[in-house]
CSV table of C-alpha atoms in Angstrom, one decimal:
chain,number,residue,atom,x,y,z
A,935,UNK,CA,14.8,-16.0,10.3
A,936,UNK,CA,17.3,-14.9,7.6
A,937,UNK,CA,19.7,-13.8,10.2
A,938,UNK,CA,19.7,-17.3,11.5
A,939,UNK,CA,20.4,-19.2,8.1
A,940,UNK,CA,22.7,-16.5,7.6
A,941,UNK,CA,24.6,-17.2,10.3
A,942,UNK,CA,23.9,-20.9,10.2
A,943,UNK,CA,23.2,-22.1,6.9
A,944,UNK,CA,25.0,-23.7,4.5
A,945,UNK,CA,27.4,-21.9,1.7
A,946,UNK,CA,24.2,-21.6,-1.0
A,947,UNK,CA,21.4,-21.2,2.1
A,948,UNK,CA,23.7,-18.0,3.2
A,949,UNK,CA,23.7,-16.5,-0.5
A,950,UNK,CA,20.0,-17.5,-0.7
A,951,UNK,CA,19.0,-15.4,2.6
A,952,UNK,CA,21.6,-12.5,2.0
A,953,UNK,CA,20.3,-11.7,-1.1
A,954,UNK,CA,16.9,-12.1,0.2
A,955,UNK,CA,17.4,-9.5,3.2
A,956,UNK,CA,19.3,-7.2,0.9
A,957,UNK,CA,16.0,-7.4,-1.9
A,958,UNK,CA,13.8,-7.1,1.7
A,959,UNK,CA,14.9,-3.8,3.1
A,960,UNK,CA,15.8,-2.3,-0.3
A,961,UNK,CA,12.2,-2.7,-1.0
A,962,UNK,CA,11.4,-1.4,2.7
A,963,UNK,CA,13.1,2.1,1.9
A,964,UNK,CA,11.1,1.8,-1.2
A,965,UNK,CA,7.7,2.0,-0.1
A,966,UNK,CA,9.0,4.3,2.5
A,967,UNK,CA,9.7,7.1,-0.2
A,968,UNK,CA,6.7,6.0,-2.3
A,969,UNK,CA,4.0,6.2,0.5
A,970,UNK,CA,4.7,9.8,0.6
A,971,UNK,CA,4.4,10.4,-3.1
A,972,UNK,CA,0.8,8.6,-3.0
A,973,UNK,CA,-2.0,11.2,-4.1
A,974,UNK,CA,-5.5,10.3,-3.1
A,975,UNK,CA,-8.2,9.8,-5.6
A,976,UNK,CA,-12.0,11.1,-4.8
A,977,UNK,CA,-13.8,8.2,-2.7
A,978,UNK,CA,-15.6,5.8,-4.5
A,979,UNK,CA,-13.4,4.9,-7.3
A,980,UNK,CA,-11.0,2.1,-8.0
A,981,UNK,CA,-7.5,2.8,-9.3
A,982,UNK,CA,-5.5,0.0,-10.1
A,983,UNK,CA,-2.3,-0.7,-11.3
A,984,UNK,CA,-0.6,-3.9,-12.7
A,985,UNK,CA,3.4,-4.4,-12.9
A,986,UNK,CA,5.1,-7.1,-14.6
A,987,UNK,CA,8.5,-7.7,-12.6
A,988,UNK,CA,9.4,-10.2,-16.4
A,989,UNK,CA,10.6,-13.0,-13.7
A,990,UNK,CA,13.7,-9.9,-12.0
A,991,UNK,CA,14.2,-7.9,-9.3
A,992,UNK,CA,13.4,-4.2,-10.1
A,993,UNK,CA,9.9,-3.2,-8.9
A,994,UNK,CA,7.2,-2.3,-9.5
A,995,UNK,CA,8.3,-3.5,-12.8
A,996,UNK,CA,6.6,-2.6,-16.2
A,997,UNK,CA,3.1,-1.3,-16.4
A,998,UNK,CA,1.0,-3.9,-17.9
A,999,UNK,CA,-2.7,-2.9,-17.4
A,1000,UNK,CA,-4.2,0.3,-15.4
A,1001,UNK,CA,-8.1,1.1,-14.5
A,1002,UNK,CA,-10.3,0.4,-17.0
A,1003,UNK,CA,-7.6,-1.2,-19.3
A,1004,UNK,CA,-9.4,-4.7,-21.5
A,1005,UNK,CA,-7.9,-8.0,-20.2
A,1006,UNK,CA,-4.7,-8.2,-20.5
A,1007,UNK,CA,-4.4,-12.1,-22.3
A,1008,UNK,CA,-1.8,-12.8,-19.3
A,1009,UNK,CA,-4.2,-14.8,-16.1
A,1010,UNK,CA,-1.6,-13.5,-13.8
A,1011,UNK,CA,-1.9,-10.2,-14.4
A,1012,UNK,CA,-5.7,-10.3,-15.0
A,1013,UNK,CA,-5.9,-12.1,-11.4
A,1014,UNK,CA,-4.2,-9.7,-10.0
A,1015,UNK,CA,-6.3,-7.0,-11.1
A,1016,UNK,CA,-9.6,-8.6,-10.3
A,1017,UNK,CA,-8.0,-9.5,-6.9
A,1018,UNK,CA,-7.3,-5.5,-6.4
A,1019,UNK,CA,-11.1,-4.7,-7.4
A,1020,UNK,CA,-12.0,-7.4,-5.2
A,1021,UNK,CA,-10.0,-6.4,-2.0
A,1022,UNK,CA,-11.3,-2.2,-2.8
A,1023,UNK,CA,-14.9,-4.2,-2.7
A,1024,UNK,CA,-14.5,-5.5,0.1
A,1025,UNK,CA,-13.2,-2.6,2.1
A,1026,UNK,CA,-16.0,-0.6,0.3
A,1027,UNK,CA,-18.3,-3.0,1.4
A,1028,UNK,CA,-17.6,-4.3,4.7
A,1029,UNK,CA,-15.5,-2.1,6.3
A,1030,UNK,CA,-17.3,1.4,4.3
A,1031,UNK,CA,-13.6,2.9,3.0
A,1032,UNK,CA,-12.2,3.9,0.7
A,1033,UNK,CA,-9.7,1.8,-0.5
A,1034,UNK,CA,-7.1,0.6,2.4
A,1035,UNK,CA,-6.1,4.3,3.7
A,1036,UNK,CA,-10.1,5.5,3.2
A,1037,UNK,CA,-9.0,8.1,1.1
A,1038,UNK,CA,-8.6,6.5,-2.4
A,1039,UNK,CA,-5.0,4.9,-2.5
A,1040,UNK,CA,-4.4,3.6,-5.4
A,1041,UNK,CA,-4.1,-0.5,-5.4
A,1042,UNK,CA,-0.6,-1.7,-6.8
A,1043,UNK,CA,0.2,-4.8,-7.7
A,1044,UNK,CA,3.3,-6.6,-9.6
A,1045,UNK,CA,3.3,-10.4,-10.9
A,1046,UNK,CA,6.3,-12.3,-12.3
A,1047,UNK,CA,8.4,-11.3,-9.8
């Protein structure tokens, strides 16, 4: 779809969609490179990370609140960190894994972006 308004869109569509697909695949590469760097945790525990992305580009962005951390004051961040304990519930739960990758992965998740 951002080929096509590329190709087809007007002047501030194109810049819109080019700088969109750049941001896309740079972040594709990314997760390429970090999904080998991912160390397991033992089964049964939660490990959660929260970025703040302060409204740019560069991710994950700044560390705002880990495991265990006290609310953080900010409801985005705090949502996204119950939302992380809620989705390792759930595959806990329902699905009996650990985490997404049933060995532990830790649960990233950047706001403000």
């Amino acid at each position: 779809m951002l080929r096509a308004i590329i190709e087809n869109g007007n002047p501030r569509q194109r810049t819109w969609a080019t700088q969109t697909l750049s941001l896309s695949e740079r972040l594709r590469g990314r997760r390429e490179v970090l999904s080998r760097l991912v160390l397991a945790t033992p089964t049964g525990q939660k490990r959660r990370t929260i970025y703040d992305a302060r409204n740019g580009f560069d991710l994950p962005g700044v560390l705002i609140r880990t495991e265990g951390d006290p609310p953080s004051g900010d409801p985005a961040v705090d949502e996204a960190y119950d939302g992380a304990g809620a989705t390792y519930d759930l595959y806990l739960d329902i699905f009996e894994r650990s985490s997404l990758d049933d060995r532990g992965i830790r649960l990233d998740a950047t706001v403000h972006y």
